[in-house]
PDB file of C-alpha atoms in Angstrom:
ATOM      1  CA  MET A  18      15.338 -13.347 -16.280  1.00 49.00           C
ATOM      2  CA  LEU A  19      14.683 -10.219 -18.167  1.00 48.00           C
ATOM      3  CA  CYS A  20      11.712  -8.032 -17.297  1.00 52.00           C
ATOM      4  CA  GLY A  21       9.280  -6.498 -19.862  1.00 51.00           C
ATOM      5  CA  PHE A  22      11.038  -3.163 -19.858  1.00 48.00           C
ATOM      6  CA  GLU A  23      14.464  -4.862 -20.381  1.00 52.00           C
ATOM      7  CA  LYS A  24      13.131  -6.950 -23.237  1.00 52.00           C
ATOM      8  CA  ARG A  25      11.688  -3.927 -25.160  1.00 53.00           C
ATOM      9  CA  PHE A  26      14.888  -1.956 -24.568  1.00 51.00           C
ATOM     10  CA  LEU A  27      16.973  -4.949 -25.914  1.00 52.00           C
ATOM     11  CA  THR A  28      14.809  -5.075 -28.902  1.00 57.00           C
ATOM     12  CA  CYS A  29      15.174  -1.455 -29.813  1.00 53.00           C
ATOM     13  CA  LEU A  30      18.945  -1.895 -29.481  1.00 53.00           C
ATOM     14  CA  VAL A  31      18.962  -4.778 -31.833  1.00 53.00           C
ATOM     15  CA  VAL A  32      16.800  -3.117 -34.511  1.00 50.00           C
ATOM     16  CA  LEU A  33      18.973   0.183 -34.274  1.00 50.00           C
ATOM     17  CA  TYR A  34      22.285  -1.738 -34.295  1.00 54.00           C
ATOM     18  CA  ASN A  35      21.100  -3.758 -37.372  1.00 57.00           C
ATOM     19  CA  TYR A  36      20.088  -0.666 -39.295  1.00 49.00           C
ATOM     20  CA  ILE A  37      23.429   1.156 -38.652  1.00 52.00           C
ATOM     21  CA  VAL A  38      26.214  -1.544 -39.070  1.00 53.00           C
ATOM     22  CA  TYR A  39      24.663  -4.859 -40.366  1.00 50.00           C
ATOM     23  CA  SER A  40      26.761  -6.299 -43.166  1.00 51.00           C
ATOM     24  CA  GLU A  41      28.835  -9.432 -43.917  1.00 49.00           C
ATOM     25  CA  HIS A  42      31.944  -7.926 -42.306  1.00 48.00           C
ATOM     26  CA  HIS A  43      30.100  -6.923 -39.040  1.00 54.00           C
ATOM     27  CA  ILE A  44      28.133 -10.127 -38.418  1.00 54.00           C
ATOM     28  CA  TYR A  45      30.711 -11.544 -35.936  1.00 49.00           C
ATOM     29  CA  THR A  46      31.049  -8.083 -34.052  1.00 52.00           C
ATOM     30  CA  THR A  47      27.278  -7.688 -33.932  1.00 52.00           C
ATOM     31  CA  LEU A  48      26.700 -11.226 -32.360  1.00 47.00           C
ATOM     32  CA  LEU A  49      29.336 -10.336 -29.697  1.00 45.00           C
ATOM     33  CA  TYR A  50      27.737  -7.006 -29.022  1.00 49.00           C
ATOM     34  CA  TYR A  51      24.340  -8.559 -28.692  1.00 47.00           C
ATOM     35  CA  TYR A  52      25.588 -11.138 -26.216  1.00 45.00           C
ATOM     36  CA  SER A  53      27.329  -8.426 -24.118  1.00 47.00           C
ATOM     37  CA  VAL A  54      24.153  -6.378 -23.914  1.00 44.00           C
ATOM     38  CA  VAL A  55      22.199  -9.421 -22.958  1.00 43.00           C
ATOM     39  CA  LEU A  56      24.585 -10.451 -20.341  1.00 40.00           C
ATOM     40  CA  GLU A  57      24.659  -6.846 -18.859  1.00 42.00           C
ATOM     41  CA  LEU A  58      20.922  -6.584 -18.698  1.00 41.00           C
ATOM     42  CA  SER A  59      20.599 -10.130 -17.273  1.00 41.00           C
ATOM     43  CA  THR A  60      23.152  -9.291 -14.503  1.00 36.00           C
ATOM     44  CA  TRP A  61      21.417  -5.922 -13.879  1.00 37.00           C
ATOM     45  CA  GLY A  62      17.962  -7.841 -13.687  1.00 45.00           C
ATOM     46  CA  TRP A  63      19.297 -10.272 -11.280  1.00 36.00           C
ATOM     47  CA  ILE A  64      20.864  -7.849  -8.826  1.00 38.00           C
ATOM     48  CA  SER A  65      17.635  -5.725  -9.035  1.00 48.00           C
ATOM     49  CA  ARG A  66      15.429  -8.690  -8.425  1.00 60.00           C
ATOM     50  CA  SER A  67      17.514  -9.666  -5.431  1.00 63.00           C
ATOM     51  CA  MET A  68      17.377  -6.251  -3.963  1.00 63.00           C
ATOM     52  CA  GLU A  69      13.676  -6.114  -4.638  1.00 66.00           C
ATOM     53  CA  ARG A  70      13.224  -9.254  -2.618  1.00 74.00           C
ATOM     54  CA  ARG A  71      15.080  -7.847   0.387  1.00 77.00           C
ATOM     55  CA  ALA A  72      12.896  -4.578   0.136  1.00 78.00           C
ATOM     56  CA  LEU A  73       9.742  -6.712   0.094  1.00 83.00           C
ATOM     57  CA  GLU A  74      10.843  -8.747   3.116  1.00 85.00           C
ATOM     58  CA  LEU A  75      11.282  -5.467   4.992  1.00 86.00           C
ATOM     59  CA  TYR A  76       7.942  -4.336   3.616  1.00 90.00           C
ATOM     60  CA  ILE A  77       6.171  -7.320   5.173  1.00 93.00           C
ATOM     61  CA  GLU A  78       7.415  -6.017   8.582  1.00 93.00           C
ATOM     62  CA  HIS A  79       5.971  -2.513   7.655  1.00 94.00           C
ATOM     63  CA  ILE A  80       2.678  -3.796   6.612  1.00 96.00           C
ATOM     64  CA  SER A  81       2.619  -6.099   9.743  1.00 96.00           C
ATOM     65  CA  LYS A  82       3.013  -3.162  11.737  1.00 96.00           C
ATOM     66  CA  ILE A  83       0.183  -1.185   9.821  1.00 97.00           C
ATOM     67  CA  VAL A  84      -2.169  -4.184  10.466  1.00 97.00           C
ATOM     68  CA  ILE A  85      -1.547  -3.471  14.144  1.00 97.00           C
ATOM     69  CA  VAL A  86      -2.313   0.140  13.752  1.00 97.00           C
ATOM     70  CA  VAL A  87      -5.551  -0.452  11.904  1.00 98.00           C
ATOM     71  CA  GLU A  88      -6.463  -3.165  14.569  1.00 98.00           C
ATOM     72  CA  TYR A  89      -6.101  -0.872  17.494  1.00 98.00           C
ATOM     73  CA  ALA A  90      -7.930   1.996  15.491  1.00 97.00           C
ATOM     74  CA  LEU A  91     -10.886  -0.358  15.110  1.00 97.00           C
ATOM     75  CA  HIS A  92     -10.765  -1.210  18.797  1.00 97.00           C
ATOM     76  CA  ALA A  93     -10.809   2.527  19.652  1.00 96.00           C
ATOM     77  CA  VAL A  94     -13.968   3.037  17.587  1.00 96.00           C
ATOM     78  CA  GLU A  95     -15.550   0.044  19.312  1.00 96.00           C
ATOM     79  CA  ALA A  96     -14.516   1.478  22.768  1.00 95.00           C
ATOM     80  CA  PHE A  97     -15.945   4.789  21.705  1.00 94.00           C
ATOM     81  CA  ARG A  98     -19.334   3.195  20.997  1.00 92.00           C
ATOM     82  CA  GLU A  99     -19.354   1.649  24.535  1.00 92.00           C
ATOM     83  CA  ARG A 100     -18.325   5.029  25.891  1.00 92.00           C
ATOM     84  CA  ASN A 101     -15.400   3.205  27.525  1.00 94.00           C
ATOM     85  CA  TRP A 102     -12.961   6.235  27.690  1.00 93.00           C
ATOM     86  CA  GLU A 103     -10.258   4.325  29.585  1.00 94.00           C
ATOM     87  CA  LYS A 104     -10.150   1.571  26.842  1.00 96.00           C
ATOM     88  CA  PHE A 105     -10.507   4.273  24.104  1.00 95.00           C
ATOM     89  CA  ASN A 106      -7.534   6.226  25.442  1.00 95.00           C
ATOM     90  CA  GLU A 107      -5.478   2.975  25.841  1.00 96.00           C
ATOM     91  CA  ASP A 108      -6.137   1.943  22.151  1.00 97.00           C
ATOM     92  CA  TRP A 109      -5.513   5.555  20.924  1.00 96.00           C
ATOM     93  CA  LYS A 110      -2.018   5.373  22.568  1.00 96.00           C
ATOM     94  CA  ARG A 111      -1.299   2.008  20.982  1.00 97.00           C
ATOM     95  CA  VAL A 112      -2.386   3.392  17.605  1.00 97.00           C
ATOM     96  CA  PHE A 113      -0.008   6.316  18.199  1.00 96.00           C
ATOM     97  CA  ASP A 114       2.914   4.301  19.200  1.00 96.00           C
ATOM     98  CA  ALA A 115       2.494   1.589  16.460  1.00 96.00           C
ATOM     99  CA  GLU A 116       2.069   4.189  13.786  1.00 95.00           C
ATOM    100  CA  ARG A 117       5.350   5.814  14.776  1.00 95.00           C
ATOM    101  CA  GLU A 118       7.059   2.452  14.610  1.00 95.00           C
ATOM    102  CA  ALA A 119       5.577   1.952  11.190  1.00 95.00           C
ATOM    103  CA  ASP A 120       6.973   5.361  10.153  1.00 93.00           C
ATOM    104  CA  ASP A 121      10.502   4.162  11.356  1.00 93.00           C
ATOM    105  CA  LEU A 122      10.152   1.023   9.313  1.00 92.00           C
ATOM    106  CA  LYS A 123       9.152   3.125   6.268  1.00 92.00           C
ATOM    107  CA  ARG A 124      12.142   5.330   6.629  1.00 91.00           C
ATOM    108  CA  LYS A 125      14.342   2.366   6.998  1.00 89.00           C
ATOM    109  CA  ILE A 126      13.134   0.848   3.742  1.00 88.00           C
ATOM    110  CA  LEU A 127      13.509   4.166   1.821  1.00 87.00           C
ATOM    111  CA  VAL A 128      17.146   4.566   2.956  1.00 87.00           C
ATOM    112  CA  GLU A 129      17.913   0.978   1.975  1.00 82.00           C
ATOM    113  CA  LEU A 130      16.169   1.580  -1.461  1.00 78.00           C
ATOM    114  CA  ALA A 131      18.186   4.708  -1.910  1.00 78.00           C
ATOM    115  CA  GLU A 132      21.466   3.053  -1.223  1.00 73.00           C
ATOM    116  CA  SER A 133      20.890  -0.211  -3.148  1.00 65.00           C
ATOM    117  CA  THR A 134      21.405  -1.122  -6.812  1.00 58.00           C
ATOM    118  CA  PHE A 135      17.928  -1.040  -8.226  1.00 55.00           C
ATOM    119  CA  HIS A 136      16.391  -0.638 -11.664  1.00 54.00           C
ATOM    120  CA  PRO A 137      14.633   2.674 -11.635  1.00 50.00           C
ATOM    121  CA  ILE A 138      11.207   1.216 -12.427  1.00 53.00           C
ATOM    122  CA  ASP A 139      11.692  -1.531  -9.743  1.00 68.00           C
ATOM    123  CA  ARG A 140      12.504   1.199  -7.275  1.00 74.00           C
ATOM    124  CA  GLU A 141       9.667   3.353  -7.985  1.00 83.00           C
ATOM    125  CA  GLU A 142       7.148   0.596  -7.617  1.00 85.00           C
ATOM    126  CA  VAL A 143       8.475  -0.485  -4.133  1.00 85.00           C
ATOM    127  CA  VAL A 144       8.693   3.109  -3.012  1.00 89.00           C
ATOM    128  CA  ARG A 145       4.861   3.512  -4.134  1.00 92.00           C
ATOM    129  CA  LEU A 146       3.891   0.449  -2.286  1.00 94.00           C
ATOM    130  CA  VAL A 147       5.696   1.567   0.895  1.00 94.00           C
ATOM    131  CA  ILE A 148       4.340   5.213   0.890  1.00 94.00           C
ATOM    132  CA  THR A 149       0.814   4.086  -0.125  1.00 96.00           C
ATOM    133  CA  SER A 150       0.617   1.522   2.617  1.00 96.00           C
ATOM    134  CA  ASP A 151       2.051   4.046   5.196  1.00 96.00           C
ATOM    135  CA  ASP A 152      -0.903   6.217   4.353  1.00 97.00           C
ATOM    136  CA  ILE A 153      -3.280   3.523   5.629  1.00 97.00           C
ATOM    137  CA  ALA A 154      -1.722   3.937   9.032  1.00 97.00           C
ATOM    138  CA  SER A 155      -1.750   7.644   8.914  1.00 96.00           C
ATOM    139  CA  TYR A 156      -5.461   7.689   8.208  1.00 97.00           C
ATOM    140  CA  ALA A 157      -6.166   5.303  10.989  1.00 97.00           C
ATOM    141  CA  LYS A 158      -4.241   7.444  13.379  1.00 97.00           C
ATOM    142  CA  ALA A 159      -6.033  10.407  12.042  1.00 96.00           C
ATOM    143  CA  TRP A 160      -9.611   9.118  12.637  1.00 96.00           C
ATOM    144  CA  CYS A 161      -8.555   8.041  16.288  1.00 96.00           C
ATOM    145  CA  ARG A 162      -7.251  11.616  17.001  1.00 95.00           C
ATOM    146  CA  ARG A 163     -10.441  13.153  15.710  1.00 94.00           C
ATOM    147  CA  LEU A 164     -12.583  10.761  17.539  1.00 94.00           C
ATOM    148  CA  SER A 165     -10.714  11.802  20.804  1.00 93.00           C
ATOM    149  CA  LEU A 166     -12.165  15.348  20.285  1.00 91.00           C
ATOM    150  CA  LEU A 167     -15.831  14.095  20.406  1.00 90.00           C
ATOM    151  CA  GLN A 168     -15.632  12.245  23.775  1.00 85.00           C
ATOM    152  CA  ASP A 169     -17.660  14.917  25.456  1.00 78.00           C
ATOM    153  CA  GLY A 170     -20.754  14.316  23.360  1.00 73.00           C
ATOM    154  CA  GLU A 171     -22.962  11.821  21.688  1.00 78.00           C
ATOM    155  CA  ILE A 172     -22.608  10.192  18.234  1.00 83.00           C
ATOM    156  CA  PRO A 173     -25.793   8.368  16.906  1.00 84.00           C
ATOM    157  CA  GLU A 174     -25.521   4.564  17.033  1.00 84.00           C
ATOM    158  CA  GLY A 175     -26.277   4.248  13.370  1.00 86.00           C
ATOM    159  CA  VAL A 176     -23.193   6.519  12.460  1.00 90.00           C
ATOM    160  CA  ILE A 177     -20.850   4.717  14.968  1.00 92.00           C
ATOM    161  CA  ASP A 178     -22.021   1.174  13.877  1.00 93.00           C
ATOM    162  CA  LYS A 179     -21.385   2.078  10.177  1.00 93.00           C
ATOM    163  CA  LEU A 180     -17.872   3.451  11.073  1.00 95.00           C
ATOM    164  CA  ILE A 181     -17.201   0.236  12.849  1.00 96.00           C
ATOM    165  CA  GLU A 182     -18.165  -1.798   9.852  1.00 96.00           C
ATOM    166  CA  MET A 183     -16.095   0.435   7.572  1.00 97.00           C
ATOM    167  CA  ALA A 184     -12.986   0.152   9.821  1.00 97.00           C
ATOM    168  CA  SER A 185     -13.419  -3.575   9.968  1.00 97.00           C
ATOM    169  CA  HIS A 186     -13.222  -3.754   6.133  1.00 98.00           C
ATOM    170  CA  VAL A 187     -10.077  -1.572   6.266  1.00 98.00           C
ATOM    171  CA  LEU A 188      -8.566  -4.053   8.553  1.00 98.00           C
ATOM    172  CA  GLU A 189      -9.499  -7.024   6.334  1.00 98.00           C
ATOM    173  CA  ALA A 190      -8.043  -5.325   3.303  1.00 98.00           C
ATOM    174  CA  THR A 191      -4.773  -4.468   5.135  1.00 98.00           C
ATOM    175  CA  LYS A 192      -4.346  -8.087   6.195  1.00 98.00           C
ATOM    176  CA  LEU A 193      -4.952  -9.121   2.674  1.00 98.00           C
ATOM    177  CA  ILE A 194      -2.165  -6.711   1.415  1.00 97.00           C
ATOM    178  CA  GLN A 195       0.112  -8.557   3.992  1.00 96.00           C
ATOM    179  CA  LYS A 196      -0.983 -11.908   2.517  1.00 97.00           C
ATOM    180  CA  ALA A 197      -0.574 -10.784  -1.038  1.00 96.00           C
ATOM    181  CA  THR A 198       2.922  -9.658  -0.399  1.00 94.00           C
ATOM    182  CA  ARG A 199       3.894 -13.117   1.113  1.00 94.00           C
ATOM    183  CA  GLU A 200       2.377 -14.738  -2.045  1.00 94.00           C
ATOM    184  CA  LEU A 201       4.459 -12.289  -4.215  1.00 91.00           C
ATOM    185  CA  LEU A 202       7.664 -13.351  -2.489  1.00 88.00           C
ATOM    186  CA  ALA A 203       6.740 -17.148  -2.834  1.00 89.00           C
ATOM    187  CA  GLY A 204       6.317 -16.405  -6.594  1.00 87.00           C
ATOM    188  CA  ASN A 205       2.555 -17.106  -6.624  1.00 92.00           C
ATOM    189  CA  LYS A 206       1.627 -14.411  -9.068  1.00 91.00           C
ATOM    190  CA  LYS A 207      -1.970 -15.789  -9.740  1.00 93.00           C
ATOM    191  CA  ARG A 208      -2.663 -15.612  -5.946  1.00 96.00           C
ATOM    192  CA  VAL A 209      -1.477 -12.031  -5.847  1.00 95.00           C
ATOM    193  CA  LEU A 210      -3.910 -11.040  -8.607  1.00 95.00           C
ATOM    194  CA  GLU A 211      -6.911 -12.913  -6.841  1.00 96.00           C
ATOM    195  CA  ILE A 212      -6.181 -11.263  -3.483  1.00 97.00           C
ATOM    196  CA  ALA A 213      -5.906  -7.906  -5.209  1.00 96.00           C
ATOM    197  CA  ASP A 214      -9.365  -8.378  -6.688  1.00 96.00           C
ATOM    198  CA  LYS A 215     -10.651  -9.140  -3.174  1.00 97.00           C
ATOM    199  CA  ILE A 216      -9.213  -6.032  -1.846  1.00 97.00           C
ATOM    200  CA  GLU A 217     -10.905  -4.087  -4.727  1.00 96.00           C
ATOM    201  CA  THR A 218     -14.266  -5.621  -3.827  1.00 97.00           C
ATOM    202  CA  ILE A 219     -13.842  -4.691  -0.088  1.00 97.00           C
ATOM    203  CA  GLU A 220     -13.101  -1.043  -1.093  1.00 96.00           C
ATOM    204  CA  GLU A 221     -16.315  -1.107  -3.181  1.00 95.00           C
ATOM    205  CA  LYS A 222     -18.213  -2.195  -0.023  1.00 96.00           C
ATOM    206  CA  VAL A 223     -16.657   0.588   2.036  1.00 96.00           C
ATOM    207  CA  ASP A 224     -17.768   3.130  -0.808  1.00 94.00           C
ATOM    208  CA  GLU A 225     -21.335   1.949  -0.317  1.00 93.00           C
ATOM    209  CA  LEU A 226     -21.099   2.284   3.455  1.00 94.00           C
ATOM    210  CA  HIS A 227     -19.646   5.636   3.051  1.00 93.00           C
ATOM    211  CA  ILE A 228     -22.764   6.918   1.347  1.00 91.00           C
ATOM    212  CA  GLU A 229     -25.012   5.364   3.991  1.00 90.00           C
ATOM    213  CA  VAL A 230     -22.998   6.876   6.970  1.00 91.00           C
ATOM    214  CA  LEU A 231     -23.019  10.362   5.101  1.00 87.00           C
ATOM    215  CA  GLU A 232     -26.740  10.243   5.060  1.00 85.00           C
ATOM    216  CA  ALA A 233     -26.878   9.586   8.755  1.00 85.00           C
ATOM    217  CA  THR A 234     -24.149  12.233   9.419  1.00 85.00           C
ATOM    218  CA  LEU A 235     -26.163  14.747   7.575  1.00 84.00           C
ATOM    219  CA  GLU A 236     -29.092  14.057   9.971  1.00 83.00           C
ATOM    220  CA  TYR A 237     -26.752  14.457  12.933  1.00 83.00           C
ATOM    221  CA  CYS A 238     -25.431  17.730  11.594  1.00 82.00           C
ATOM    222  CA  ASP A 239     -28.949  19.308  11.383  1.00 81.00           C
ATOM    223  CA  LYS A 240     -29.192  18.960  15.176  1.00 81.00           C
ATOM    224  CA  SER A 241     -25.462  19.284  16.499  1.00 81.00           C
ATOM    225  CA  LYS A 242     -22.888  22.012  16.613  1.00 85.00           C
ATOM    226  CA  PRO A 243     -21.241  22.782  13.294  1.00 85.00           C
ATOM    227  CA  SER A 244     -17.804  21.968  14.880  1.00 86.00           C
ATOM    228  CA  ARG A 245     -18.777  18.472  15.879  1.00 88.00           C
ATOM    229  CA  CYS A 246     -20.399  17.961  12.521  1.00 87.00           C
ATOM    230  CA  ILE A 247     -17.218  18.964  10.719  1.00 90.00           C
ATOM    231  CA  VAL A 248     -14.973  16.718  12.932  1.00 91.00           C
ATOM    232  CA  LEU A 249     -17.378  13.701  12.261  1.00 91.00           C
ATOM    233  CA  ARG A 250     -17.490  14.262   8.624  1.00 91.00           C
ATOM    234  CA  GLU A 251     -13.724  14.153   8.594  1.00 93.00           C
ATOM    235  CA  ILE A 252     -13.641  11.006  10.613  1.00 94.00           C
ATOM    236  CA  VAL A 253     -15.986   9.281   8.032  1.00 93.00           C
ATOM    237  CA  SER A 254     -13.833  10.587   5.145  1.00 94.00           C
ATOM    238  CA  MET A 255     -10.587   9.328   6.820  1.00 96.00           C
ATOM    239  CA  VAL A 256     -11.936   5.694   7.153  1.00 97.00           C
ATOM    240  CA  GLU A 257     -13.024   5.877   3.542  1.00 96.00           C
ATOM    241  CA  ASN A 258      -9.522   7.191   2.479  1.00 97.00           C
ATOM    242  CA  ALA A 259      -7.823   4.361   4.409  1.00 97.00           C
ATOM    243  CA  ALA A 260      -9.770   1.865   2.150  1.00 97.00           C
ATOM    244  CA  ASP A 261      -8.875   3.650  -0.910  1.00 97.00           C
ATOM    245  CA  LYS A 262      -5.282   3.500   0.031  1.00 97.00           C
ATOM    246  CA  CYS A 263      -5.623  -0.285   0.483  1.00 97.00           C
ATOM    247  CA  GLU A 264      -7.010  -0.552  -3.095  1.00 96.00           C
ATOM    248  CA  ASP A 265      -4.038   1.571  -4.340  1.00 96.00           C
ATOM    249  CA  ALA A 266      -1.560  -0.738  -2.572  1.00 96.00           C
ATOM    250  CA  ALA A 267      -3.273  -3.681  -4.178  1.00 96.00           C
ATOM    251  CA  ASP A 268      -2.839  -2.077  -7.545  1.00 95.00           C
ATOM    252  CA  VAL A 269       0.889  -1.777  -6.938  1.00 94.00           C
ATOM    253  CA  LEU A 270       1.175  -5.324  -5.890  1.00 94.00           C
ATOM    254  CA  ARG A 271      -0.797  -6.391  -8.974  1.00 93.00           C
ATOM    255  CA  SER A 272       1.611  -4.346 -11.189  1.00 90.00           C
ATOM    256  CA  ILE A 273       4.656  -5.853  -9.736  1.00 88.00           C
ATOM    257  CA  ALA A 274       3.141  -9.379 -10.182  1.00 89.00           C
ATOM    258  CA  LEU A 275       2.332  -8.707 -13.790  1.00 86.00           C
ATOM    259  CA  LEU A 276       5.848  -7.398 -14.699  1.00 77.00           C
ATOM    260  CA  ARG A 277       7.776 -10.224 -12.946  1.00 68.00           C
TER     261      ARG A 277
END
C-alpha cells in the first residue's frame, strides 16, 4: 500500500509524463511506464513498512527500559522525601544502570536503521521517536543526579511533594507511549491518536504543577544558599522537560499513525 508521499510523487510523475509524451503512438508505452513506477514504489513501500515494523519492535524494548528508568527515578524522589538515603542511593544506581541499558538499545536501533532499506521519511520518523524517547530517560537520570547533591540539606515538603506528583505524571505518560506503540504495531491507528491525546493532557498538568512548584521554589531560594537554589531549580526544570519529551514522542507516534 502506498503512503501519502509515494502517492503524491506518483501523481507528479503521471502529470509530467503525460505532458511530455502523451500521444496516440505512446499510449501503450505510457501505460507500461506507469505500471513499472507503481510496482517499484509498491515494492519499496512494502520493504520499508516491514523494516519499520522491525524497528518499532526494537523500540518497544527501548521504551520499556525507559519506563524502568523513570519508575526508579520516581522512587528516588520518594526516598528523598523520606530521607531514606540508603534507598535513595539504591534507586539512583538502578536509574543509572537502566539508563545505560536504554542507551545501548538506542544505539542498536540506530545502527539497524542505518543498515536497513528504508524510505528516508520513514527512517527520519523512527529516528525522531527513538532519540526523543531516550531524552526522557536522560532527564530522569539528570534529576536523580542533582538530587544526590542535596542530601545534606532540607527541601520544603511542598516542593518535594510537587516533584513527586510531576514525576508520577511523567511515568504515566511514558507507559502510555509504550502502549501507543503496541497499538501502532497492531494497526489500531485510532487508539494511537487517543493515547497521544491523553499524553498531551498529562503534559499540560505537569506544566501547571511546574508553575506551582516554581512559586514554592522561589520562597525556598529566599532562605537558602544560592548553590542549593540553582540545583533545585534545575531539578524542577528537568522533570518538566521529561514531560515535554513525552509529548514530543506522542506527536511522532501520531504522525506515524496518520501517514500509514
